[in-house]
Coordinates of C-alpha atoms in Angstrom, one line a residue:
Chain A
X226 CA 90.1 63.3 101.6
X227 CA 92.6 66.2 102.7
X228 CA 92.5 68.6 100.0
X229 CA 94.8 71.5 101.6
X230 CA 96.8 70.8 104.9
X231 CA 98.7 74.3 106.1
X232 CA 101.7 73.0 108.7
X233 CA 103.5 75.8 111.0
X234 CA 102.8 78.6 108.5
X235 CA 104.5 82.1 110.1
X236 CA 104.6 85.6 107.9
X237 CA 106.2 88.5 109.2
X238 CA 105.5 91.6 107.6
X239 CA 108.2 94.4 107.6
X240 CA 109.2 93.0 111.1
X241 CA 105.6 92.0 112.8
X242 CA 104.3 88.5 112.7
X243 CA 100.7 88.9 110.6
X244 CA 100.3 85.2 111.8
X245 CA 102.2 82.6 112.8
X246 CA 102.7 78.9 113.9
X247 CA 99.5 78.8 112.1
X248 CA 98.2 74.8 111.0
X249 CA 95.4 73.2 110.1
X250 CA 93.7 71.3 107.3
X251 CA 90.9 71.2 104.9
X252 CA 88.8 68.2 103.6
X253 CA 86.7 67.1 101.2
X254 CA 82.6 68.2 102.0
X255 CA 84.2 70.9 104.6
X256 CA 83.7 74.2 105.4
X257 CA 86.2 76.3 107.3
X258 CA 85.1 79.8 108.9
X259 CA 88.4 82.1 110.1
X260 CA 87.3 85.2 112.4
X261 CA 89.6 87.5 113.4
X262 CA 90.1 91.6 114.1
X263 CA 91.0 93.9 111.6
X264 CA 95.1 93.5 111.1
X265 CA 94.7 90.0 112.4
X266 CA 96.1 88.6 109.4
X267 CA 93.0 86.6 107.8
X268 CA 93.6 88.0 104.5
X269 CA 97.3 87.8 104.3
X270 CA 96.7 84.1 105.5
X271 CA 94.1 83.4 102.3
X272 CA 96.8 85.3 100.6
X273 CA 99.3 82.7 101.3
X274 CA 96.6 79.7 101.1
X275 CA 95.9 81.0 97.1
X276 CA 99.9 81.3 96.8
X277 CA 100.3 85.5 96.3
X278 CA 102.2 85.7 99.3
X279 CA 104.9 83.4 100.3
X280 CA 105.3 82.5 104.1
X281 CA 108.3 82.8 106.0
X282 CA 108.3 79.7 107.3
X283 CA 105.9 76.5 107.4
X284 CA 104.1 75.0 104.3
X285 CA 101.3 74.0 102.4
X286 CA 100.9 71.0 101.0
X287 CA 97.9 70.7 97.8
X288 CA 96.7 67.5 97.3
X289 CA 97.0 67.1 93.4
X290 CA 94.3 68.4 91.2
X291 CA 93.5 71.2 93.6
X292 CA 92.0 74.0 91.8
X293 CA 91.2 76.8 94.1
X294 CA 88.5 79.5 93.5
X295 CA 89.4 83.0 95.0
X296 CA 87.2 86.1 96.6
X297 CA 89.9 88.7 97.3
X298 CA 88.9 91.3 99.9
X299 CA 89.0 93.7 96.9
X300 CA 89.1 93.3 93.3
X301 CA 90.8 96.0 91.7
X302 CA 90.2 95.3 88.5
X303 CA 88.4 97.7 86.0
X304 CA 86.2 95.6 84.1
X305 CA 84.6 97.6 81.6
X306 CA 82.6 94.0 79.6
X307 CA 79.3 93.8 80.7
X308 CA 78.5 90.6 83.7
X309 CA 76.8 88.7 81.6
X310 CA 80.1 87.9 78.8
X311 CA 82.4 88.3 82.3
X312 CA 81.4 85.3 83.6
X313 CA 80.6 83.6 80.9
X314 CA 84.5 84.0 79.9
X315 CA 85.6 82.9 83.5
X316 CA 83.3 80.0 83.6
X317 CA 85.1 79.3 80.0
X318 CA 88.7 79.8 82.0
X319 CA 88.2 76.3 83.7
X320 CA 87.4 74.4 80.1
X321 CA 85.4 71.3 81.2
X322 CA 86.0 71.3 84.5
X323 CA 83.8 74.7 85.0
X324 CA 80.2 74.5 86.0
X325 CA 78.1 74.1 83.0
X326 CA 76.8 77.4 81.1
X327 CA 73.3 76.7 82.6
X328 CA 74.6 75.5 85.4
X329 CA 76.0 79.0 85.8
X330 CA 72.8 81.1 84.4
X331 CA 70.7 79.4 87.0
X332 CA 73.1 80.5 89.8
X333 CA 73.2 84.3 88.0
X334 CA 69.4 84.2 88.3
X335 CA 69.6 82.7 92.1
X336 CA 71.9 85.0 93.0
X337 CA 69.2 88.1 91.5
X338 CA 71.8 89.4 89.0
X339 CA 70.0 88.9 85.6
X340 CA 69.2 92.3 85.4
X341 CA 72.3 93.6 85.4
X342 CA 73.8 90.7 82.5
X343 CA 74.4 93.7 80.2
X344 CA 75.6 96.3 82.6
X345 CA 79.6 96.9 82.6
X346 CA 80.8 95.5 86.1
X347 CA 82.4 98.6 86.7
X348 CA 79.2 100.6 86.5
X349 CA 77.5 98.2 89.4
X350 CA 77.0 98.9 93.1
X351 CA 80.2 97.7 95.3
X352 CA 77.6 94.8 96.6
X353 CA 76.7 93.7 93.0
X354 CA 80.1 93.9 92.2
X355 CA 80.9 91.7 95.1
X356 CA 78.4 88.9 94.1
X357 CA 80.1 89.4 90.6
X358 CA 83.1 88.1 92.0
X359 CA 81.9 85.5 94.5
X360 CA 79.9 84.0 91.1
X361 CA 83.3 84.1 88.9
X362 CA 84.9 82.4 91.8
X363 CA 82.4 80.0 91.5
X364 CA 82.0 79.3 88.0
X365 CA 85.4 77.2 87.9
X366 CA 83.6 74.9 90.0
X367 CA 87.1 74.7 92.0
X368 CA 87.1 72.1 94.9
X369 CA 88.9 74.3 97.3
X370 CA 86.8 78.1 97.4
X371 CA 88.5 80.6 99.4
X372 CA 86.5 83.5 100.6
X373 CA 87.4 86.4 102.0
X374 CA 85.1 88.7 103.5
X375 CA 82.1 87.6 101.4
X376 CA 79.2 88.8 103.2
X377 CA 80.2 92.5 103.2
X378 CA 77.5 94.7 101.9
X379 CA 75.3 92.0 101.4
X380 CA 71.7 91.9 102.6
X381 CA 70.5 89.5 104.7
X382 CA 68.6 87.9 102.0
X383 CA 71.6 87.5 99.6
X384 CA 74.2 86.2 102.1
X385 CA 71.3 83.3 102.5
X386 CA 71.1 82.8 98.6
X387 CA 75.1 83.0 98.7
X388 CA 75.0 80.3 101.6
X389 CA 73.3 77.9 100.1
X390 CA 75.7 77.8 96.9
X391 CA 78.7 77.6 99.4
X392 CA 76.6 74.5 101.0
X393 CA 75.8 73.2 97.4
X394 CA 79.5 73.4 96.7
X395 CA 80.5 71.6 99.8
X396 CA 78.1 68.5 98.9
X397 CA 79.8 68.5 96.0
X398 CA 82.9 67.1 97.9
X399 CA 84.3 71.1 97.3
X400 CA 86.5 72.2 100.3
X401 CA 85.8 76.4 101.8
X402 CA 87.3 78.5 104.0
X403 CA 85.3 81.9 104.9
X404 CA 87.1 85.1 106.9
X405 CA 85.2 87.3 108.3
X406 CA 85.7 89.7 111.4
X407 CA 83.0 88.0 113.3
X408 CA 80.9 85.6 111.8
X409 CA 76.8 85.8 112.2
X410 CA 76.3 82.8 114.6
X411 CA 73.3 81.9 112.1
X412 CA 75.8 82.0 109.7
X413 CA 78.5 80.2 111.9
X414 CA 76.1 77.0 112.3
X415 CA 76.7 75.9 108.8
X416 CA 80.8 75.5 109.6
X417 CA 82.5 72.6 110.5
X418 CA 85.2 74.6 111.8
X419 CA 85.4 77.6 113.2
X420 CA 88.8 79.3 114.2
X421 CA 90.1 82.7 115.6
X422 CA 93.3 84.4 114.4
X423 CA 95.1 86.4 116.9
X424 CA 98.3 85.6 116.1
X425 CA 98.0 82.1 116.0
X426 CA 95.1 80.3 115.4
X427 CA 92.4 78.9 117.5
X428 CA 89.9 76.3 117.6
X429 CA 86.7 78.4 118.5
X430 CA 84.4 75.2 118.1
X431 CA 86.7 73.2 120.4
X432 CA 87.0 75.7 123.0
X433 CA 83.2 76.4 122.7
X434 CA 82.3 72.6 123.3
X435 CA 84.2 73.0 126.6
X436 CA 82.6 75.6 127.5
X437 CA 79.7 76.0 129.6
X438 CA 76.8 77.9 128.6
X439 CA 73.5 79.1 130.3
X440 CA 70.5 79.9 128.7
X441 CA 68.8 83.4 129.8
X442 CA 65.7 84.3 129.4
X443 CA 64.1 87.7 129.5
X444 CA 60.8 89.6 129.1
X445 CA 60.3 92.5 125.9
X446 CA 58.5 95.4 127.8
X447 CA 57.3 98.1 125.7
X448 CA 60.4 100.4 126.7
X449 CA 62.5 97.9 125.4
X450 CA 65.4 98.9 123.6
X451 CA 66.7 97.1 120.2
X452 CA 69.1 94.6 120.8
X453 CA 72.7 95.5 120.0
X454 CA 75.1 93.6 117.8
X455 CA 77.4 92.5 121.0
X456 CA 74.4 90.9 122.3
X457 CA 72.9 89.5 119.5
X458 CA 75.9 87.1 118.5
X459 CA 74.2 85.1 121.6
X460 CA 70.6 84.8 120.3
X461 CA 68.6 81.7 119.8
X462 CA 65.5 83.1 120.5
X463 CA 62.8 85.7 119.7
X464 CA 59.6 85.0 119.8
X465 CA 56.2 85.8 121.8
X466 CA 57.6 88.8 123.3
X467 CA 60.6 86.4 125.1
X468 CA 64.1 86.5 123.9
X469 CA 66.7 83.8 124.9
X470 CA 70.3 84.1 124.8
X471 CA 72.8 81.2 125.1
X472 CA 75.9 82.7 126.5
X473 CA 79.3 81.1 128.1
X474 CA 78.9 81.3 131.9
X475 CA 82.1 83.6 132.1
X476 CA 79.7 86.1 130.2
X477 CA 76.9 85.6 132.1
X478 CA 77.1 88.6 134.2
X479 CA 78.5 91.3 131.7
X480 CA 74.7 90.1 128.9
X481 CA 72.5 89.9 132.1
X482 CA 73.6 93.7 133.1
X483 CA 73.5 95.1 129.4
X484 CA 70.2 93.4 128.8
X485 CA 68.5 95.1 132.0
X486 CA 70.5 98.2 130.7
X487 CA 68.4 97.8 127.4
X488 CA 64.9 97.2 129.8
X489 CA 64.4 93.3 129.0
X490 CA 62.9 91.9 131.9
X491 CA 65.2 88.9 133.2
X492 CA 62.7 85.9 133.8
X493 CA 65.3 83.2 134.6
X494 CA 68.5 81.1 133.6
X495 CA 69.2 77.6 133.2
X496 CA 72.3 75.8 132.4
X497 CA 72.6 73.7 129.1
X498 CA 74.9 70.7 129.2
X499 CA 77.5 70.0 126.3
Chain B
X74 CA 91.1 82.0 75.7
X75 CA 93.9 83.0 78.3
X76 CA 95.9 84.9 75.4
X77 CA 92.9 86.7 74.4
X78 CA 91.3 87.4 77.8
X79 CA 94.7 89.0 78.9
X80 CA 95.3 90.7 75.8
X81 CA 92.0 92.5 75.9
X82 CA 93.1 93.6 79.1
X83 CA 96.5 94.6 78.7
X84 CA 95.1 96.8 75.5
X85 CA 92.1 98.4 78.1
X86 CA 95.0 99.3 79.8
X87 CA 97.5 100.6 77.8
X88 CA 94.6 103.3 76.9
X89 CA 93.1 103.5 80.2
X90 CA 94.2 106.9 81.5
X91 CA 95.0 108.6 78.3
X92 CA 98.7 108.9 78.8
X93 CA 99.4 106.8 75.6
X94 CA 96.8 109.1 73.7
X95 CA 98.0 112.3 74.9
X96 CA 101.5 111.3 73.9
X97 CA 100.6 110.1 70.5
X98 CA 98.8 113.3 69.4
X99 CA 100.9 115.6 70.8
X100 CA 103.7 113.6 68.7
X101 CA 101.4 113.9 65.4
X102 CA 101.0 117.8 66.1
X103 CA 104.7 118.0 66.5
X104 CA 105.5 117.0 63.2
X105 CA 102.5 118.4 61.9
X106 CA 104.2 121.8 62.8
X107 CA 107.9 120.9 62.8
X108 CA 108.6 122.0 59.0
X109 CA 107.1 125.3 59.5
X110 CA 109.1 125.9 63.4
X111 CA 112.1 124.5 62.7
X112 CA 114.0 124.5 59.4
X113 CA 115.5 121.0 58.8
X114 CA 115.1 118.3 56.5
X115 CA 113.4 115.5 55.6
X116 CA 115.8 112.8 57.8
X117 CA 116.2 115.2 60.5
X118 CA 112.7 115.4 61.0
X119 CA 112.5 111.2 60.5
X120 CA 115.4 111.4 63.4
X121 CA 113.5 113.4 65.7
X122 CA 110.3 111.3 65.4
X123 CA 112.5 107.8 66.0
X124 CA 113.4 109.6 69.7
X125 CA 109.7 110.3 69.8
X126 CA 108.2 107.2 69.3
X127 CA 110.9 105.5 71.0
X128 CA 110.0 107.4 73.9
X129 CA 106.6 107.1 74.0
X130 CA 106.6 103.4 73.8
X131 CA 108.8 103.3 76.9
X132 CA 106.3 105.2 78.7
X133 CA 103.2 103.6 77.4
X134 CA 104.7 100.3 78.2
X135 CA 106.0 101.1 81.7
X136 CA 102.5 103.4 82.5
X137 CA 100.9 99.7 81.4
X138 CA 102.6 97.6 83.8
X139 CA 102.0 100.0 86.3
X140 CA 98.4 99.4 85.7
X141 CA 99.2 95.9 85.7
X142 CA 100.5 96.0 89.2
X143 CA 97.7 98.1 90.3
X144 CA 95.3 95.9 88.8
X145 CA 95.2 92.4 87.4
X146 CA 96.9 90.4 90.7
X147 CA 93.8 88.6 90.4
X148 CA 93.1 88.2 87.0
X149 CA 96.6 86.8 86.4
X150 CA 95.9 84.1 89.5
X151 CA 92.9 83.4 87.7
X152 CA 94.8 82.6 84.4
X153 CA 97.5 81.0 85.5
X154 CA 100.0 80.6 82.4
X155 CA 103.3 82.9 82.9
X156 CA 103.6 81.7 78.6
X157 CA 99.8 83.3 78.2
X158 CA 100.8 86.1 79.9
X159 CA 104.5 86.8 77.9
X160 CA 102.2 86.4 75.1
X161 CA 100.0 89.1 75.7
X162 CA 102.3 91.9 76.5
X163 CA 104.3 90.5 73.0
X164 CA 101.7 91.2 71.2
X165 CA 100.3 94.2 72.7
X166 CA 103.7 95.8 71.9
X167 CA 103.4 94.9 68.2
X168 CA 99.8 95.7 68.0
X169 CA 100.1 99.6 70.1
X170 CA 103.5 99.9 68.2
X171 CA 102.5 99.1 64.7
X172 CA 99.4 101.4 64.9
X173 CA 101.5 104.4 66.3
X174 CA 104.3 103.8 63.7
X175 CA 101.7 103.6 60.5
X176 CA 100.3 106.7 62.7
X177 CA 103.2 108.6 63.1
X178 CA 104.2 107.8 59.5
X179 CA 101.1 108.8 57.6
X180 CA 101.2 112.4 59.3
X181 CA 105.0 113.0 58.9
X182 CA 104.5 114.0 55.4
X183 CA 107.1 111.9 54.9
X184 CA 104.9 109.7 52.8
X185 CA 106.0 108.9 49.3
X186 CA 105.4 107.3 45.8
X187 CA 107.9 104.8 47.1
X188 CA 106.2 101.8 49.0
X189 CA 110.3 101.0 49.8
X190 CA 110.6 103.9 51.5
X191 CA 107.2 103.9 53.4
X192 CA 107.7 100.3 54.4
X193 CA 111.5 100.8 56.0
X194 CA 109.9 103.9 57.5
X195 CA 107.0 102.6 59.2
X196 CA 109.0 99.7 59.8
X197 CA 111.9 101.9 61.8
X198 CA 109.3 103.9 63.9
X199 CA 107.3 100.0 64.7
X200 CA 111.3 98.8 65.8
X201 CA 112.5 101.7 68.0
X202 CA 109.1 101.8 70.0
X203 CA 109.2 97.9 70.1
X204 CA 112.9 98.3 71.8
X205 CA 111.2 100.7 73.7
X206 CA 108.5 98.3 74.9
X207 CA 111.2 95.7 75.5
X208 CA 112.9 98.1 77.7
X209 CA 109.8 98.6 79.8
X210 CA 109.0 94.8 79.6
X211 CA 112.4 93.6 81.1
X212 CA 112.6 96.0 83.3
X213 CA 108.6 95.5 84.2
X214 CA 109.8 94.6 88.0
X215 CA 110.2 98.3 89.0
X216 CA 106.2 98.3 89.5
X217 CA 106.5 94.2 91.3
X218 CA 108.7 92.9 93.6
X219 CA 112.5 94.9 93.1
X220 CA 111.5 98.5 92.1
X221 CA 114.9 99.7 92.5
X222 CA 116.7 97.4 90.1
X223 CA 113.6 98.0 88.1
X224 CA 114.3 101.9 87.8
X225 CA 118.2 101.6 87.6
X226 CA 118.0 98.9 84.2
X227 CA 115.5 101.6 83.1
X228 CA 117.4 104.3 83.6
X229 CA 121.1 102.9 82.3
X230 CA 119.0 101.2 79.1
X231 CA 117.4 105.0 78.2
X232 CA 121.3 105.9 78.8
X233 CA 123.2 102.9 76.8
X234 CA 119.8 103.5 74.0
X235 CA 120.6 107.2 73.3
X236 CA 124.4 106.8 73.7
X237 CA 125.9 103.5 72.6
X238 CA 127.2 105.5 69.2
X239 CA 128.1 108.6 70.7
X240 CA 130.1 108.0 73.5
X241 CA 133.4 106.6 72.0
X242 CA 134.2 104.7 75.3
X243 CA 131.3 102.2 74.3
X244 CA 131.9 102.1 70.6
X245 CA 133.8 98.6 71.3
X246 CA 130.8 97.3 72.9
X247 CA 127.9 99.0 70.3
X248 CA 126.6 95.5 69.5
X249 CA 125.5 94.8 72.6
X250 CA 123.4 98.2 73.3
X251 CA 120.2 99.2 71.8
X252 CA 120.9 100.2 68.6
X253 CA 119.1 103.5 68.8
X254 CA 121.1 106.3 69.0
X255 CA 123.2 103.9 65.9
X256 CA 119.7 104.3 64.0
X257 CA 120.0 108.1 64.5
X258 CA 124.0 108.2 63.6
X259 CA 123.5 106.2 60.2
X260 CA 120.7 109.0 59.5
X261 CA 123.1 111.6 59.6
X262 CA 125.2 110.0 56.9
X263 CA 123.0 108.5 54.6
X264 CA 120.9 110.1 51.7
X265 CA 117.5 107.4 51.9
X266 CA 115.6 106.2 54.8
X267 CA 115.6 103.3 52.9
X268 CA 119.8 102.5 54.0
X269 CA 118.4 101.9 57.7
X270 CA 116.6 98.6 56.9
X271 CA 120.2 96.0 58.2
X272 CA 119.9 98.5 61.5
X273 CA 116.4 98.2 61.9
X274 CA 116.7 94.3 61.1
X275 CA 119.1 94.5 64.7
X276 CA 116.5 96.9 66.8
X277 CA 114.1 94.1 65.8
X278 CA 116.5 91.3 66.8
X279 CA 117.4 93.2 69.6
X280 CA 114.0 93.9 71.3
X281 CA 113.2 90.5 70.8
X282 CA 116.2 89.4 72.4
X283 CA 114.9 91.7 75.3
X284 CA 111.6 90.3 75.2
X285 CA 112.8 86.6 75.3
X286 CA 115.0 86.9 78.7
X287 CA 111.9 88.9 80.3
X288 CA 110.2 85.8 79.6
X289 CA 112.8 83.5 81.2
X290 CA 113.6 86.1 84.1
X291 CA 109.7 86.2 85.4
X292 CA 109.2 82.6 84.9
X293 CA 112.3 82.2 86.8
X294 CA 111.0 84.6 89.6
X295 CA 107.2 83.5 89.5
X296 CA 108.4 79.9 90.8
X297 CA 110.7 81.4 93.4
X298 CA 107.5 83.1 94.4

């Protein structure tokens, strides 16, 4: 079941077009990843999508009884009452349609924040605070969860733990859209959907399933230099001192060259069929 | 649970960066010191501490709302209820105002054997900074969406407030202007604090009034938005 369906949205912002012609939908047991640059307009899009900012043209249409749970890019709130009696009063927001109160201590203590119950929010680390607000966007048990940015300042460990709520969520016939700048492609697996903002929006996944890829594989030789983030969106493998990268064949050329740059010794390619 | 959440917001920040505070006791030293610097009487003084309240309730109220702005987007998407939120900033002004009236009274030294006296007192301070915090509340747009109407309504309100009785030209109109500076006239004439109480009665009526069409006005503007 559609939950949220966004038709020709366009926002111009003091003469330049943040987004526009922008459409798509979100279902029921979805999940929705949006990259984009900085100033692409992800956030002013989630903006519009959790109804702070009103579009210049196009719509939105909610399915009724959409309840939407919201990660701004930045809370500015000062919240001086400690996390613990925070989210319990923003689980207690949503009445009986909020996860149940332990339902929501099991996800504080999943999410490695029990230490901090009686610590003022204001007084945490900008990370805790993060995970602060991805749990109190969470603990209305919405069916539509809109996150933006949630995996800044996070350790690899947490954005796992955070993951697996979001996937929880989503078999719970919840509906989420994710922005990020550029989206871990360990991370990106667990979309259905993945789509680029520039301007208007694209269908990564589509365009990706077009594409075709090669596999190449290369040697670690002790001189070998660490891999750099560029280079490391295309991983798949790294193991017994071989690494494989899966990369689109227009790309081919630019990773092989930066890879002998970094001293990997190319052993070979092959070309995977979609 | 939405009144109360908001509410303990709205008070966290109405105190937050001390403005409210340093203009309060600055106010209690004032009159503290006022019979001994300046020579006047009893409902001089009173009138002098009506302008001061009035004026720090404006400011409070407006320095909250900035706060607000700055702040609480996301709480207030969170809560969801424009009625829970007209609620809140209703009864923060009674709650701030009441405490800085009884405040304010107690360290006039203008306390007396009289509780008739002490209650229209209090009760004139509590009015005039309630108009004041209707004021800022109607006009609470200045820090949102229309900041220059929001400054102008200020502006001509603080103007109407402190001339509505003094300004012939407006003398046909009086009953639609704050009824401060009418507060401060009727002082001038009258021998007991106690003769304000009808006038008082209309500030009350008045801010309320204020109060009331900020609540239509935003709900109006938050469906537009």
């Amino acid at each position: 079941m559609k939950l949220i369906s966004v038709n020709d949205l366009s926002l111009q912002i003091e003469g330049y077009f943040a987004f526009k012609h922008v459409a798509f939908s979100l279902s029921q047991n979805e999940i929705i990843g949006i990259n984009g640059d900085n100033g692409s307009g992800k956030t002013q899009l989630l903006e519009a999508i959790v109804s702070n900012k009103t579009p210049d043209s196009g719509t939105i249409d909610y399915t009724p009884g959409v309840r939407i749970g919201y990660l701004p890019q930045e809370n500015p709130q000062v919240i001086e009452q400690s996390t613990g009696k925070y989210l319990e009063e923003m689980r207690r927001l949503s009445k009986k349609l909020a996860v149940r109160k332990d339902q929501l201590q099991a996800m504080i203590t999943y999410m490695g924040l029990s230490p901090y119950l009686d610590t003022p929010v204001n007084q945490l680390s900008l990370g805790l605070k993060r995970q602060v607000d991805f749990l109190s966007a969470v603990a209305g048990h919405p069916n539509v969860l809109v996150l933006d940015e949630p995996f800044a300042f996070q350790s690899e460990k947490t954005i796992q733990r955070m993951l697996d709520l979001i996937i929880d969520l989503k078999n719970n016939n919840s509906g989420i859209i994710l922005s990020a700048t550029q989206f871990d492609k360990r991370i990106a697996t667990n979309f259905d959907q993945l789509y680029l903002l520039d301007g208007d929006l694209k269908n990564i996944a589509a365009e990706q399933k077009n594409e075709p890829v090669s596999l190449l594989v290369f040697h670690v030789s002790p001189n070998s230099m660490a891999i750099t983030p560029d280079v490391e969106d295309f991983l798949v493998s790294n193991q017994d001192n071989q690494i494989e990268l899966e990369v689109p064949l227009k790309k081919r050329q630019i990773i092989l060259n930066k890879m002998v740059q970094l001293n990997y010794q190319f052993e070979g390619m092959r070309k995977i069929e979609n | 649970m939405k009144i109360r959440i908001l509410l303990k917001s709205y008070l966290q920040l109405y105190f937050q960066n001390f403005l409210y505070l340093t203009m309060l006791f600055s106010i209690i030293a004032f009159e503290l010191l006022a019979n001994h610097l300046l020579e006047i009487g009893n409902l001089k003084k009173f009138s002098l501490l009506l302008i001061a309240m009035f004026i720090l309730s404006l400011f409070s109220t407006m320095n909250l709302y900035y706060n607000d702005s700055r702040q609480n987007k996301y709480l207030k998407q969170k809560i969801n209820s424009h009625w829970a939120d007209w609620s809140s900033q209703l009864l923060v002004a009674v709650i701030t105002n009441l405490f800085s009236s009884i405040l304010i009274f107690i360290f006039s030294l203008l306390l007396r054997d009289n509780v008739l006296v002490d209650f229209v007192g209090i009760l004139g301070l509590f009015s005039v900074g309630f108009l004041g915090s209707g004021i800022a509340t109607l006009f609470q747009t200045q820090w949102y969406d229309h900041s220059t109407v929001g400054q102008i309504g200020v502006l001509l309100f603080i103007y109407l407030a402190f001339s509505g009785s003094v300004v012939n030209i407006l003398t046909a109109v009086e009953w639609l202007l704050p009824p401060l500076s009418k507060i401060i006239m009727t002082l001038q004439v009258t021998s007991s604090i106690t003769k304000l109480l009808p006038i008082v009665g209309q500030t009350l009526l008045y801010a309320m009034i204020l109060f009331f069409i900020s609540g239509l006005v935003y709900k109006k503007n938050r469906k537009n938005a």
